[in-house]
């Protein structure tokens, strides 16, 4: 149980185009999902908290107009990287809680490797 | 504010040897502490967590960690390393009541030599 699926697992796009990454909770409802970014050989940095039916909460320094997050249902959150540039190339990982309680652990998707050429 | 420091970005052990990955934290409130493992090009898998109660926590794959408040540490250990343990390990801290906002350490790459 508690499976989080991300799609695509990798994507290559040209500079200036937009890319959408999906994060789905397959066997549970997730009122809250989280998006992280990981640069090569580095740790994960929280980008934003995605709440079903409301606007995402972005961490300081994250451009909300560039990284559009939509959480339209209890099982799906999407991250759209708009007008992507090479510096946006990174590993993006989503996570979700299995229960509505804020103390429940997170389960992570397998990540999306984005390469912008 | 909270932060995590993992001592040693790279640890190498022989198969069958003790694994010790070090993690120290800083937190102005009682912390929740986690260890995650990441295999190449994959997401993170929870190994174990400490919230409250018993300070020695056991996780999956034979790993365990001990919360030592006096030392602000949460080191990860395994008595005998397997080749399959080779991966990246992350220590993380969060506040009670907000486990979604994880603050991660820099990560430690564990190499297991035959």
Short mmCIF file of C-alpha atoms in Angstrom, two decimals:
data_model
loop_
_atom_site.label_atom_id
_atom_site.label_comp_id
_atom_site.label_asym_id
_atom_site.label_seq_id
_atom_site.Cartn_x
_atom_site.Cartn_y
_atom_site.Cartn_z
CA UNK A 1 0.00 0.00 0.00
CA UNK A 2 0.85 3.72 0.03
CA UNK A 3 2.18 3.92 -3.49
CA UNK A 4 3.00 7.26 -5.05
CA UNK A 5 3.48 7.27 -8.81
CA UNK A 6 5.24 9.96 -10.79
CA UNK A 7 5.08 10.41 -14.53
CA UNK A 8 7.14 10.75 -16.60
CA UNK A 9 10.21 9.23 -15.02
CA UNK A 10 12.41 11.25 -17.33
CA UNK A 11 11.86 13.98 -19.87
CA UNK A 12 14.02 16.00 -22.22
CA UNK A 13 12.69 19.28 -23.51
CA UNK A 14 13.93 22.29 -25.40
CA UNK A 15 14.60 25.59 -23.74
CA UNK A 16 11.51 27.77 -23.65
CA UNK A 17 8.97 24.96 -23.61
CA UNK A 18 6.83 23.85 -20.66
CA UNK A 19 6.83 20.47 -19.02
CA UNK A 20 4.16 18.91 -16.82
CA UNK A 21 4.97 16.30 -14.18
CA UNK A 22 2.22 14.25 -12.57
CA UNK A 23 2.17 12.84 -9.07
CA UNK A 24 -0.53 10.33 -8.18
CA UNK A 25 -1.40 8.54 -4.99
CA UNK A 26 -2.52 5.15 -6.26
CA UNK A 27 -4.17 3.55 -3.27
CA UNK A 28 -4.94 6.37 -0.90
CA UNK A 29 -6.25 9.88 -0.87
CA UNK A 30 -3.71 12.61 -0.31
CA UNK A 31 -5.02 15.97 0.80
CA UNK A 32 -1.47 17.24 0.86
CA UNK A 33 1.39 16.54 -1.50
CA UNK A 34 4.90 17.97 -1.48
CA UNK A 35 7.27 18.77 -4.31
CA UNK A 36 11.02 18.54 -3.86
CA UNK A 37 13.93 19.32 -6.13
CA UNK A 38 17.25 17.56 -6.04
CA UNK A 39 20.38 18.71 -7.83
CA UNK A 40 23.03 16.09 -8.73
CA UNK A 41 24.87 14.79 -5.70
CA UNK A 42 22.92 17.11 -3.44
CA UNK A 43 20.09 16.91 -0.98
CA UNK A 44 16.39 17.47 -1.51
CA UNK A 45 14.94 20.92 -1.18
CA UNK A 46 11.27 21.44 -0.53
CA UNK A 47 9.78 23.59 -3.28
CA UNK A 48 6.12 23.76 -2.32
CA UNK A 49 3.27 22.20 -0.46
CA UNK A 50 0.29 21.28 -2.59
CA UNK A 51 -3.13 21.26 -0.99
CA UNK A 52 -6.16 19.74 -2.69
CA UNK A 53 -8.57 22.41 -3.81
CA UNK A 54 -6.45 25.38 -2.84
CA UNK A 55 -3.35 27.26 -3.90
CA UNK A 56 0.03 25.76 -3.25
CA UNK A 57 2.32 27.18 -0.62
CA UNK A 58 5.75 27.90 -2.00
CA UNK A 59 9.02 27.96 -0.11
CA UNK A 60 11.07 31.09 -0.05
CA UNK A 61 13.02 31.60 -3.24
CA UNK A 62 10.83 29.36 -5.41
CA UNK A 63 9.21 31.18 -8.31
CA UNK A 64 5.53 30.30 -8.25
CA UNK A 65 4.96 31.64 -11.74
CA UNK A 66 7.63 29.35 -13.07
CA UNK A 67 6.71 26.24 -11.13
CA UNK A 68 2.94 25.96 -11.40
CA UNK A 69 1.34 23.47 -9.05
CA UNK A 70 -2.19 22.19 -9.35
CA UNK A 71 -3.83 19.78 -6.92
CA UNK A 72 -7.21 19.26 -8.52
CA UNK A 73 -8.14 16.00 -6.86
CA UNK A 74 -7.30 13.93 -3.81
CA UNK A 75 -5.08 11.64 -5.87
CA UNK A 76 -3.35 13.94 -8.33
CA UNK A 77 -0.99 16.88 -8.13
CA UNK A 78 0.84 18.31 -11.10
CA UNK A 79 3.96 20.43 -11.37
CA UNK A 80 4.41 22.42 -14.55
CA UNK A 81 7.80 23.93 -15.27
CA UNK A 82 7.02 26.87 -17.52
CA UNK A 83 9.43 28.29 -20.07
CA UNK A 84 12.06 25.83 -18.98
CA UNK A 85 15.73 26.73 -19.15
CA UNK A 86 18.85 24.57 -18.74
CA UNK A 87 19.21 25.67 -15.11
CA UNK A 88 15.85 24.03 -14.41
CA UNK A 89 17.37 20.66 -15.22
CA UNK A 90 17.06 18.63 -12.06
CA UNK A 91 15.45 15.66 -10.37
CA UNK A 92 11.95 16.47 -9.16
CA UNK A 93 10.34 14.28 -6.51
CA UNK A 94 6.85 14.39 -5.08
CA UNK A 95 5.60 12.93 -1.84
CA UNK A 96 2.30 12.50 -0.10
CA UNK A 97 0.95 11.67 3.30
CA UNK A 98 -1.12 8.55 3.70
CA UNK A 99 -3.46 10.11 6.19
CA UNK A 100 -4.79 13.56 6.86
CA UNK A 101 -2.98 13.73 10.15
CA UNK A 102 0.00 16.00 9.98
CA UNK A 103 2.15 13.49 11.82
CA UNK A 104 1.76 10.72 9.32
CA UNK A 105 4.87 9.80 7.35
CA UNK A 106 5.54 10.74 3.77
CA UNK A 107 5.74 8.36 0.85
CA UNK A 108 7.79 9.42 -2.12
CA UNK A 109 7.39 8.94 -5.82
CA UNK A 110 10.29 7.66 -7.90
CA UNK A 111 11.10 11.08 -9.23
CA UNK A 112 11.28 12.75 -12.64
CA UNK A 113 14.60 13.54 -14.27
CA UNK A 114 14.17 16.76 -16.28
CA UNK A 115 16.82 17.76 -18.81
CA UNK A 116 16.41 21.05 -20.61
CA UNK A 117 18.55 21.46 -23.74
CA UNK B 1 14.77 26.83 12.92
CA UNK B 2 15.83 23.29 12.15
CA UNK B 3 18.84 21.86 10.38
CA UNK B 4 20.57 18.55 9.82
CA UNK B 5 24.23 17.75 9.37
CA UNK B 6 25.40 14.39 8.10
CA UNK B 7 29.04 13.78 8.89
CA UNK B 8 30.79 12.20 5.97
CA UNK B 9 29.48 12.51 2.46
CA UNK B 10 30.93 9.12 1.59
CA UNK B 11 31.28 6.03 3.76
CA UNK B 12 32.88 2.81 2.59
CA UNK B 13 32.59 -0.50 4.44
CA UNK B 14 33.30 -4.12 3.66
CA UNK B 15 30.48 -6.58 3.28
CA UNK B 16 29.61 -7.96 6.71
CA UNK B 17 31.08 -4.99 8.55
CA UNK B 18 29.24 -2.56 10.80
CA UNK B 19 27.53 0.35 9.10
CA UNK B 20 27.50 3.67 10.96
CA UNK B 21 26.09 6.78 9.31
CA UNK B 22 26.20 9.90 11.43
CA UNK B 23 23.50 12.55 11.74
CA UNK B 24 23.33 15.55 14.03
CA UNK B 25 20.40 17.89 14.15
CA UNK B 26 19.51 21.32 15.43
CA UNK B 27 15.98 22.12 16.47
CA UNK B 28 14.36 24.69 18.72
CA UNK B 29 11.41 22.38 19.28
CA UNK B 30 11.18 18.64 19.93
CA UNK B 31 12.13 17.10 16.61
CA UNK B 32 10.81 14.25 14.58
CA UNK B 33 13.74 12.47 12.94
CA UNK B 34 13.88 10.26 9.88
CA UNK B 35 16.28 8.21 7.82
CA UNK B 36 15.56 7.66 4.14
CA UNK B 37 17.40 5.62 1.53
CA UNK B 38 17.60 6.53 -2.16
CA UNK B 39 18.70 4.23 -4.93
CA UNK B 40 19.90 5.76 -8.24
CA UNK B 41 17.21 7.64 -10.13
CA UNK B 42 14.55 6.68 -7.62
CA UNK B 43 12.58 8.39 -4.92
CA UNK B 44 13.15 8.00 -1.22
CA UNK B 45 12.18 5.05 0.93
CA UNK B 46 11.63 5.48 4.64
CA UNK B 47 13.99 3.35 6.71
CA UNK B 48 12.87 4.42 10.15
CA UNK B 49 11.60 7.35 12.16
CA UNK B 50 11.63 8.72 15.67
CA UNK B 51 8.71 10.75 16.96
CA UNK B 52 8.28 10.13 20.66
CA UNK B 53 8.79 7.30 23.11
CA UNK B 54 11.55 4.74 22.83
CA UNK B 55 14.77 6.36 21.71
CA UNK B 56 16.09 3.27 19.94
CA UNK B 57 14.08 2.73 16.81
CA UNK B 58 14.26 -0.22 14.49
CA UNK B 59 13.58 0.04 10.83
CA UNK B 60 13.53 -2.03 7.71
CA UNK B 61 16.40 -4.08 6.32
CA UNK B 62 18.05 -4.47 9.71
CA UNK B 63 18.75 -0.79 10.28
CA UNK B 64 18.27 0.98 13.57
CA UNK B 65 18.95 4.42 14.99
CA UNK B 66 19.14 5.93 18.43
CA UNK B 67 17.86 9.36 19.36
CA UNK B 68 20.25 11.01 21.79
CA UNK B 69 18.90 14.34 22.88
CA UNK B 70 21.99 15.25 24.90
CA UNK B 71 24.15 14.77 21.84
CA UNK B 72 21.54 16.05 19.34
CA UNK B 73 22.29 12.96 17.30
CA UNK B 74 20.38 10.30 15.40
CA UNK B 75 23.01 7.97 13.99
CA UNK B 76 22.02 5.08 11.74
CA UNK B 77 23.55 1.66 12.25
CA UNK B 78 23.40 -1.84 10.85
CA UNK B 79 25.43 -4.69 12.33
CA UNK B 80 26.37 -6.33 9.04
CA UNK B 81 26.46 -4.62 5.68
CA UNK B 82 25.10 -6.26 2.55
CA UNK B 83 26.00 -5.35 -1.00
CA UNK B 84 22.39 -4.31 -1.52
CA UNK B 85 22.79 -1.60 1.13
CA UNK B 86 24.89 0.49 -1.24
CA UNK B 87 22.84 3.64 -1.80
CA UNK B 88 22.42 7.26 -0.74
CA UNK B 89 21.13 7.83 2.77
CA UNK B 90 19.43 10.97 3.99
CA UNK B 91 18.72 12.05 7.53
CA UNK B 92 15.83 14.47 7.93
CA UNK B 93 14.12 16.46 10.64
CA UNK B 94 10.68 17.93 10.94
CA UNK B 95 8.53 19.54 13.56
CA UNK B 96 5.91 17.60 15.42
CA UNK B 97 2.63 18.19 13.69
CA UNK B 98 4.18 18.97 10.31
CA UNK B 99 5.98 15.95 8.99
CA UNK B 100 5.57 17.18 5.45
CA UNK B 101 8.10 19.92 5.81
CA UNK B 102 11.20 17.80 5.99
CA UNK B 103 14.62 19.37 6.26
CA UNK B 104 17.16 17.01 4.76
CA UNK B 105 20.82 16.55 5.44
CA UNK B 106 23.34 16.57 2.63
CA UNK B 107 23.22 12.83 2.22
CA UNK B 108 25.80 10.08 2.70
CA UNK B 109 26.77 7.68 -0.04
CA UNK B 110 27.33 4.21 1.35
CA UNK B 111 29.69 1.99 -0.59
CA UNK B 112 29.88 -1.70 0.28
CA UNK B 113 32.97 -3.54 -0.86
CA UNK B 114 32.96 -7.30 -1.43
#
